Amino acid sequence: MKHEEQTPSLFEDDTQRPLADRLRPRTLEDVVGQEHLLAPDAPLGRMVEQGRLVSAVLWGPPGCGKTTIARLLAQRTELVFEPLSATFSGVADLRKVFEAARRRREIGRGTLLFVDEIHRFNRAQQDSFLPYVEDGTVVLVGATTENPSFELNGALLSRCRVFVLQRLDTAALDTLMARAEQLTERELPLDDEARRSLIAMADGDGRFLLNMAEQLQSLPAGTPPLDTAALTEQIQRRAPLYDKAQESHYNLISALHKSMRGSDPDAALYWLARMLDGGEDPLYIARRLVRFANEDIGTADPQAVQQALAAWDVYERLGSPEGELAIAQAVTYLATTPKSIAVYRAFGAAQRRARRTGSLMPPAHILNAPTRLMKDIGYGEGYQYDPDTADGFSGADYFPEGMDRETFYHPTGNGHEEDIRRRLARWSALRDERRDTDD
C-alpha cells in the first residue's frame, strides 16, 4: 500500500541520526494528532498568532510531541529555547538559566524555559520557578506524563495553563509511517493487516512507532511483506501505559467499577483485561470486587459477595494465569446481577442518626438479666421470643426508649430485594396492627 503524502521539505535525511529525530517536525503545521491545541482557532494556535505565550504545562502520554511543540512554540514566538530535564537538573542549573534569562530580558529578548518531566522536581524546586514566572523573566513550559493536579504544587499550577495532549490516533500514526517511507524512499515490508497491527502495537506513541519502523527498514532489501505473526517475531510489543501507583491505576479501576455498576459485562471484562495486561495485582482487583458486591449489589443478590470471595480464594489457590479466570467469572457475575445501594444508604443513615443520639440505652425488654438485681430492675421483662409467636413476628420495638422509630433501609424492587420489600411491608402492617391493639 503506497502512501502519497509528501514528506515536508524541511525534514532532513541524515542517516546518522535515528529516524524519529530525522522526522521531528520543523514547523507547528507538521505536528500530527494535536490539532485541538495547534489549529489556528485552538488555544495554542491563537497564542502563536498573537505572538504571546503564557506559561504552560503540556500533559500527555509518551511520544505525543510535547518536546517538539515546546521547541516550535519558542521558534515561532522568537524566544530563546532553554531545555532542562528534571531528571538530571537541580537548583544550581535552574539558577544559571534564570540568570541568563534575566540578562537577555535586559536587552529585550525573551526565554522559553522547557522542563521535561517537570513532575520529578520536588516541591521546593517547583517553588523556585515562581518569582521568575510571575515577573515574566521566563515563559515556563513543563512537560509531564503525570496528572499535574497530583504532581505539581498549587502555587505553580495556578500560574500556568494546562494543555492536555492526546495519544496519537490511527490517522496520525499512519501519517508518520507514510512520512518515514517517503523520507527513506522505502516502503515498510508489511501487508495491510500487519500495518494495522504495527499501529496498534505503538499504542499512540509516535516515537515508538518510528523506532519500530526503523527496525523493520533494516531488514534486507527484497524482504517479502510480513504478516502479523511474522511482524510479532521481528519486534517486541510495547508495554501498556499503566502505572500501578499513579492516575492510570485509578482511572482503570474506576472504569471497571462503573462498567459493572452499569451492567455491561463486555466493557467490564475489557477493563479487567487492561488492568491485568498492565501488571496490576489480581488480588487488588479481587478485593475491589468484594467491596463492589457489598456496596453496589447488597441484598439485591446475597450471593454476589460469595461469588467475589470465591474468586479471591480461587486466585490465591491457583495464582496466575489460571486464577484470573475466576476473577473474570466474578466480574461477569457482578456485572449481570441486579444492583442495589439500599443497604449502603441505610447504613450511612443509621450512622448519622447514631452520632446524633449519643449513648441511648437499648429498651429494657431486650436486655439479658444474668443477675437477680438486673431482673429486679426490669431487664428482659416482657420480652417475646419471635420464633414462638403465631406469625414468627412479635412486632416489638427494638429502638432505644425515647427515640422514635425510623426507617433506614428502603429495599428496591431489584432481584432478591423485591421479596425483602414484601416481607417488610407485611411486618410493618402487623406492627401497626399490634400497636393499635395494645393502645
Coordinates of C-alpha atoms in Angstrom, one line a residue:
M1 CA 0.0 0.0 0.0
K2 CA 1.7 3.2 -1.2
H3 CA 1.0 6.4 0.7
E4 CA 1.0 9.6 -1.4
E5 CA 1.6 12.2 1.4
Q6 CA 4.7 14.2 0.5
T7 CA 7.3 14.4 3.2
P8 CA 7.7 18.0 4.3
S9 CA 10.8 19.5 2.6
L10 CA 12.1 20.8 5.9
F11 CA 12.8 17.2 7.2
E12 CA 16.4 16.3 6.7
D13 CA 17.6 12.8 5.9
D14 CA 20.7 12.5 7.9
T15 CA 21.1 8.7 8.2
Q16 CA 23.4 9.0 11.1
R17 CA 20.5 10.1 13.3
P18 CA 17.6 8.0 14.5
L19 CA 14.6 8.0 12.2
A20 CA 12.4 9.6 14.9
D21 CA 14.8 12.5 15.2
R22 CA 15.1 12.9 11.4
L23 CA 11.3 13.1 11.2
R24 CA 10.9 15.6 14.1
P25 CA 8.6 18.3 12.8
R26 CA 10.3 21.6 11.9
T27 CA 7.0 23.7 12.0
L28 CA 3.9 23.6 14.1
E29 CA 1.9 22.8 10.9
D30 CA 3.8 19.5 10.6
V31 CA 2.8 18.3 14.1
V32 CA 0.2 15.5 13.9
G33 CA -2.5 14.5 16.3
Q34 CA -2.7 17.7 18.3
E35 CA -5.0 19.9 16.1
H36 CA -7.2 20.6 19.1
L37 CA -4.4 22.7 20.5
L38 CA -2.5 23.9 17.4
A39 CA -5.2 24.7 14.8
P40 CA -5.5 28.5 14.1
D41 CA -8.6 28.7 16.2
A42 CA -7.3 26.5 19.0
P43 CA -5.7 27.7 22.3
L44 CA -2.0 27.4 21.4
G45 CA -2.7 28.4 17.8
R46 CA -4.3 31.7 18.9
M47 CA -1.3 32.4 21.2
V48 CA 1.2 31.8 18.3
E49 CA -0.9 34.1 16.1
Q50 CA -0.8 36.8 18.7
G51 CA 2.9 36.2 19.3
R52 CA 2.3 36.0 23.1
L53 CA 2.8 32.8 25.1
V54 CA 1.8 32.2 28.7
S55 CA 3.5 29.7 31.0
A56 CA 2.0 26.3 30.4
V57 CA 2.1 22.6 31.3
L58 CA 1.9 20.1 28.5
W59 CA 0.3 16.9 29.9
G60 CA 0.2 13.9 27.7
P61 CA 1.4 10.3 27.1
P62 CA 4.9 9.5 25.8
G63 CA 5.6 10.1 22.2
C64 CA 2.8 12.6 21.5
G65 CA 5.0 15.6 20.7
K66 CA 5.4 17.6 23.9
T67 CA 9.1 18.4 23.5
T68 CA 8.7 19.2 19.8
I69 CA 5.7 21.5 20.4
A70 CA 7.6 23.4 23.1
R71 CA 10.6 23.9 20.8
L72 CA 8.4 25.1 17.9
L73 CA 6.5 27.5 20.1
A74 CA 9.8 29.1 21.1
Q75 CA 10.8 29.3 17.4
R76 CA 7.5 30.9 16.3
T77 CA 7.4 33.5 19.1
E78 CA 11.2 34.3 18.8
L79 CA 12.0 33.2 22.3
V80 CA 15.3 31.6 23.2
F81 CA 14.7 27.9 23.9
E82 CA 16.3 26.7 27.2
P83 CA 15.7 23.0 27.7
L84 CA 16.2 21.2 31.0
S85 CA 15.4 17.8 32.2
A86 CA 14.1 17.5 35.8
T87 CA 15.7 14.0 35.9
F88 CA 19.2 15.4 35.5
S89 CA 18.9 19.0 36.8
G90 CA 18.9 20.7 40.2
V91 CA 18.5 24.1 41.7
A92 CA 22.0 25.2 40.6
D93 CA 21.1 24.5 37.0
L94 CA 17.9 26.5 37.4
R95 CA 19.8 29.5 38.9
K96 CA 22.1 29.6 35.8
V97 CA 19.1 29.5 33.5
F98 CA 17.3 32.2 35.4
E99 CA 20.4 34.5 35.5
A100 CA 20.9 34.0 31.7
A101 CA 17.2 34.8 31.1
R102 CA 17.4 37.9 33.2
R103 CA 20.3 39.2 31.2
R104 CA 18.5 38.5 27.9
R105 CA 15.5 40.3 29.2
E106 CA 17.6 43.4 29.8
I107 CA 18.4 43.6 26.1
G108 CA 14.8 42.8 25.0
R109 CA 15.0 39.1 24.4
G110 CA 12.6 36.6 26.0
T111 CA 13.3 33.0 27.2
L112 CA 11.1 29.9 27.0
L113 CA 12.3 27.5 29.7
F114 CA 11.3 24.0 28.8
V115 CA 11.4 21.5 31.7
D116 CA 10.9 17.9 30.7
E117 CA 9.5 15.5 33.3
I118 CA 8.7 18.6 35.4
H119 CA 6.8 16.4 37.9
R120 CA 10.1 15.0 39.0
F121 CA 11.1 18.3 40.6
N122 CA 10.2 18.3 44.3
R123 CA 8.0 21.0 45.9
A124 CA 10.9 23.2 46.9
Q125 CA 12.4 23.1 43.4
Q126 CA 9.0 23.9 41.9
D127 CA 8.7 26.9 44.2
S128 CA 11.9 28.3 42.8
F129 CA 10.2 28.9 39.5
L130 CA 7.5 31.2 41.0
P131 CA 9.2 34.6 41.0
Y132 CA 10.6 34.2 37.5
V133 CA 7.4 33.0 36.1
E134 CA 5.4 35.7 37.8
D135 CA 7.6 38.6 36.7
G136 CA 8.0 37.3 33.1
T137 CA 11.7 36.5 33.3
V138 CA 10.9 33.2 31.7
V139 CA 7.9 31.6 30.0
L140 CA 7.8 28.2 31.6
V141 CA 6.7 25.2 29.6
G142 CA 6.7 22.0 31.5
A143 CA 6.1 18.5 30.1
T144 CA 4.7 15.7 32.1
T145 CA 3.1 12.3 31.6
E146 CA 1.6 12.5 35.1
N147 CA -1.6 14.3 36.2
P148 CA -0.5 17.9 37.2
S149 CA -3.2 18.1 39.8
F150 CA -1.3 15.4 41.8
E151 CA 2.3 16.2 40.9
L152 CA 2.6 20.0 40.8
N153 CA 2.2 22.3 43.7
G154 CA -0.8 24.6 43.7
A155 CA 1.2 27.8 43.5
L156 CA 3.0 26.8 40.4
L157 CA -0.1 25.3 38.8
S158 CA -2.1 28.5 39.4
R159 CA 0.4 30.4 37.3
C160 CA 0.3 28.0 34.3
R161 CA -2.3 26.9 31.8
V162 CA -2.6 23.1 31.5
F163 CA -2.9 21.8 27.9
V164 CA -3.8 18.1 27.5
L165 CA -2.2 16.4 24.6
Q166 CA -3.8 13.3 23.1
R167 CA -2.3 9.9 22.4
L168 CA -1.7 9.8 18.6
D169 CA -4.7 8.1 16.9
T170 CA -4.6 5.7 13.9
A171 CA -4.6 8.5 11.3
A172 CA -1.7 10.4 12.9
L173 CA 0.4 7.2 13.3
D174 CA -0.4 6.2 9.7
T175 CA 0.8 9.7 8.6
L176 CA 4.1 9.2 10.5
M177 CA 4.6 5.8 8.7
A178 CA 4.0 7.4 5.4
R179 CA 6.5 10.2 6.1
A180 CA 9.1 7.6 7.1
E181 CA 8.6 5.8 3.8
Q182 CA 8.8 9.0 1.8
L183 CA 11.9 10.1 3.6
T184 CA 13.8 6.8 3.3
E185 CA 12.2 6.1 -0.1
R186 CA 11.4 2.6 1.1
E187 CA 8.1 1.0 1.9
L188 CA 7.8 -0.9 5.2
P189 CA 7.7 -4.7 4.4
L190 CA 4.2 -5.2 5.8
D191 CA 0.9 -6.4 4.4
D192 CA -2.2 -4.3 5.2
E193 CA -3.1 -6.3 8.3
A194 CA 0.4 -6.2 9.7
R195 CA 0.5 -2.4 9.1
R196 CA -2.6 -2.0 11.2
S197 CA -1.1 -4.3 13.9
L198 CA 2.1 -2.2 14.0
I199 CA -0.1 0.9 14.7
A200 CA -1.9 -1.0 17.4
M201 CA 1.4 -2.1 19.0
A202 CA 2.6 1.5 19.1
D203 CA -0.4 2.3 21.4
G204 CA -0.4 6.0 20.5
D205 CA 3.3 6.6 20.9
G206 CA 4.8 8.2 17.7
R207 CA 8.4 7.8 18.8
F208 CA 7.9 4.1 19.5
L209 CA 6.2 3.6 16.1
L210 CA 9.1 5.3 14.2
N211 CA 11.7 3.2 16.2
M212 CA 9.9 0.1 15.2
A213 CA 9.6 1.3 11.6
E214 CA 13.4 1.9 11.6
Q215 CA 13.9 -1.6 12.8
L216 CA 11.8 -3.0 10.0
Q217 CA 13.6 -1.0 7.4
S218 CA 16.9 -2.5 8.5
L219 CA 15.7 -5.9 7.1
P220 CA 17.4 -7.0 3.9
A221 CA 16.1 -5.4 0.7
G222 CA 13.6 -7.6 -1.1
T223 CA 12.1 -9.0 2.2
P224 CA 8.6 -10.1 1.3
P225 CA 5.7 -8.3 3.1
L226 CA 5.4 -9.6 6.7
D227 CA 2.0 -10.7 8.1
T228 CA 1.1 -10.0 11.7
A229 CA 2.6 -13.2 13.0
A230 CA 5.9 -12.5 11.3
L231 CA 5.8 -8.9 12.4
T232 CA 5.4 -10.1 16.1
E233 CA 8.5 -12.2 15.7
Q234 CA 10.6 -9.3 14.4
I235 CA 9.7 -6.7 17.0
Q236 CA 8.6 -6.6 20.6
R237 CA 5.2 -5.3 21.7
R238 CA 5.1 -2.0 23.5
A239 CA 4.3 -2.3 27.2
P240 CA 0.9 -0.9 28.0
L241 CA 0.8 2.6 29.6
Y242 CA -0.1 1.6 33.2
D243 CA 1.4 2.8 36.4
K244 CA 0.0 0.9 39.4
A245 CA 0.8 3.9 41.7
Q246 CA -0.5 6.7 39.6
E247 CA -3.5 8.0 37.7
S248 CA -3.9 5.2 35.2
H249 CA -4.3 2.8 38.1
Y250 CA -7.3 4.8 39.5
N251 CA -8.7 5.5 36.0
L252 CA -8.9 1.9 35.1
I253 CA -10.3 0.6 38.4
S254 CA -12.9 3.3 38.1
A255 CA -13.8 2.2 34.6
L256 CA -14.1 -1.4 35.7
H257 CA -16.2 -0.5 38.7
K258 CA -18.6 1.7 36.7
S259 CA -18.9 -0.8 33.9
M260 CA -20.0 -3.4 36.4
R261 CA -22.4 -0.9 38.0
G262 CA -23.8 -0.2 34.6
S263 CA -24.4 -3.9 34.0
D264 CA -22.1 -4.0 31.0
P265 CA -20.1 -7.3 31.3
D266 CA -18.3 -6.8 28.0
A267 CA -16.8 -3.4 29.0
A268 CA -16.1 -4.7 32.4
L269 CA -14.1 -7.6 31.0
Y270 CA -12.2 -5.2 28.7
W271 CA -11.1 -3.0 31.6
L272 CA -10.2 -6.1 33.7
A273 CA -8.0 -7.4 30.8
R274 CA -6.4 -3.9 30.5
M275 CA -5.5 -3.9 34.2
L276 CA -4.1 -7.4 34.2
D277 CA -2.2 -6.8 31.0
G278 CA -0.7 -3.7 32.6
G279 CA 0.6 -5.7 35.5
E280 CA -2.0 -4.9 38.2
D281 CA -2.0 -7.2 41.2
P282 CA -5.0 -9.5 40.7
L283 CA -5.6 -9.6 44.5
Y284 CA -6.1 -5.9 44.5
I285 CA -8.9 -6.4 41.8
A286 CA -10.3 -9.3 43.9
R287 CA -10.6 -7.0 47.0
R288 CA -12.3 -4.4 44.9
L289 CA -14.8 -6.9 43.6
V290 CA -15.8 -7.8 47.2
R291 CA -16.3 -4.2 48.0
F292 CA -18.4 -3.7 44.9
A293 CA -20.6 -6.7 45.8
N294 CA -21.4 -5.2 49.2
E295 CA -21.6 -1.6 48.1
D296 CA -23.5 -1.8 44.7
I297 CA -25.4 -5.1 44.9
G298 CA -26.0 -5.8 48.6
T299 CA -29.2 -7.7 49.3
A300 CA -30.4 -7.5 45.7
D301 CA -28.3 -10.6 45.3
P302 CA -26.9 -12.0 48.6
Q303 CA -24.8 -14.5 46.5
A304 CA -22.8 -11.7 44.9
V305 CA -20.4 -11.3 47.8
Q306 CA -19.9 -15.0 47.9
Q307 CA -19.0 -15.1 44.3
A308 CA -16.5 -12.3 44.8
L309 CA -15.0 -14.1 47.8
A310 CA -14.8 -17.3 45.9
A311 CA -12.9 -15.7 43.1
W312 CA -10.4 -14.3 45.6
D313 CA -10.0 -17.7 47.2
V314 CA -9.6 -19.5 43.8
Y315 CA -6.9 -16.9 42.7
E316 CA -5.0 -17.4 46.0
R317 CA -5.0 -21.2 45.4
L318 CA -4.2 -21.2 41.7
G319 CA -2.3 -18.0 41.0
S320 CA -1.8 -16.6 37.5
P321 CA -2.9 -17.2 34.8
E322 CA -5.4 -19.9 35.8
G323 CA -6.8 -18.0 38.8
E324 CA -7.5 -14.9 36.6
L325 CA -10.4 -16.8 35.0
A326 CA -12.1 -16.9 38.4
I327 CA -11.8 -13.2 38.7
A328 CA -13.2 -12.8 35.2
Q329 CA -16.1 -15.0 36.2
A330 CA -16.8 -12.9 39.2
V331 CA -16.7 -9.7 37.2
T332 CA -19.2 -11.2 34.7
Y333 CA -21.5 -12.3 37.6
L334 CA -21.4 -8.9 39.3
A335 CA -22.0 -7.0 36.1
T336 CA -25.1 -9.1 35.2
T337 CA -26.8 -9.4 38.6
P338 CA -29.4 -6.9 40.0
K339 CA -27.9 -3.8 41.7
S340 CA -29.0 -2.0 44.8
I341 CA -27.3 0.5 47.2
A342 CA -30.2 0.3 49.7
V343 CA -28.0 -1.3 52.4
Y344 CA -25.2 1.2 51.7
R345 CA -27.6 4.1 52.1
A346 CA -29.3 2.6 55.1
F347 CA -26.1 2.0 57.0
G348 CA -25.0 5.6 56.2
A349 CA -28.3 7.0 57.5
A350 CA -28.1 4.8 60.6
Q351 CA -24.5 6.0 61.3
R352 CA -25.6 9.6 61.1
R353 CA -28.5 9.0 63.4
A354 CA -26.4 7.1 65.9
R355 CA -23.9 10.0 66.1
R356 CA -26.8 12.4 66.9
T357 CA -28.5 10.3 69.5
G358 CA -25.4 9.5 71.6
S359 CA -25.4 6.8 74.2
L360 CA -29.1 5.9 74.5
M361 CA -29.7 2.6 76.2
P362 CA -31.5 -0.3 74.5
P363 CA -35.0 -0.9 75.8
A364 CA -35.1 -3.0 78.9
H365 CA -37.2 -5.8 77.4
I366 CA -34.3 -6.9 75.1
L367 CA -31.6 -6.8 77.7
N368 CA -30.4 -10.1 79.3
A369 CA -30.8 -10.4 83.1
P370 CA -27.9 -12.7 84.3
T371 CA -28.2 -11.4 87.9
R372 CA -31.2 -11.0 90.3
L373 CA -30.6 -7.3 90.5
M374 CA -30.8 -6.9 86.8
K375 CA -34.0 -8.9 86.7
D376 CA -35.5 -6.9 89.6
I377 CA -35.0 -3.6 87.7
G378 CA -36.8 -4.9 84.7
Y379 CA -34.1 -6.3 82.4
G380 CA -35.8 -8.8 80.0
E381 CA -39.3 -8.1 81.3
G382 CA -41.9 -8.7 78.6
Y383 CA -39.5 -10.0 76.0
Q384 CA -41.2 -12.0 73.3
Y385 CA -39.3 -14.8 71.5
D386 CA -40.3 -14.1 67.9
P387 CA -40.0 -17.7 66.5
D388 CA -42.5 -18.8 69.1
T389 CA -45.2 -16.3 68.1
A390 CA -48.0 -17.2 65.8
D391 CA -46.6 -15.2 62.8
G392 CA -42.9 -15.6 63.7
F393 CA -43.0 -11.9 64.4
S394 CA -43.7 -10.2 67.7
G395 CA -43.8 -6.6 66.4
A396 CA -41.8 -5.4 69.5
D397 CA -40.0 -2.0 69.4
Y398 CA -36.2 -2.5 69.4
F399 CA -35.2 1.2 69.3
P400 CA -34.0 3.0 72.4
E401 CA -36.6 4.4 74.8
G402 CA -37.2 8.0 73.9
M403 CA -36.3 7.6 70.3
D404 CA -39.0 7.4 67.6
R405 CA -38.9 4.5 65.2
E406 CA -37.0 5.4 61.9
T407 CA -36.8 3.6 58.6
F408 CA -33.3 3.5 57.2
Y409 CA -33.5 0.5 54.9
H410 CA -35.6 1.0 51.8
P411 CA -35.2 -2.1 49.6
T412 CA -35.6 -1.7 45.9
G413 CA -37.6 -3.8 43.6
N414 CA -34.4 -5.3 42.1
G415 CA -33.7 -9.0 42.5
H416 CA -34.0 -10.6 45.9
E417 CA -34.8 -7.2 47.5
E418 CA -38.3 -7.4 45.9
D419 CA -39.0 -10.3 48.3
I420 CA -37.5 -8.4 51.2
R421 CA -39.7 -5.4 50.4
R422 CA -42.8 -7.5 50.5
R423 CA -41.8 -9.1 53.9
L424 CA -41.0 -5.7 55.4
A425 CA -44.3 -4.3 54.3
R426 CA -46.2 -7.3 55.9
W427 CA -44.2 -6.9 59.1
S428 CA -44.9 -3.2 59.2
A429 CA -48.6 -3.8 58.8
L430 CA -48.5 -6.4 61.7
R431 CA -46.6 -4.0 63.9
D432 CA -49.1 -1.2 63.3
E433 CA -52.0 -3.7 64.0
R434 CA -50.5 -4.9 67.3
R435 CA -49.7 -1.3 68.4
D436 CA -53.3 -0.4 67.8
T437 CA -54.4 -3.4 69.8
D438 CA -52.1 -2.5 72.7
D439 CA -53.4 1.1 72.7

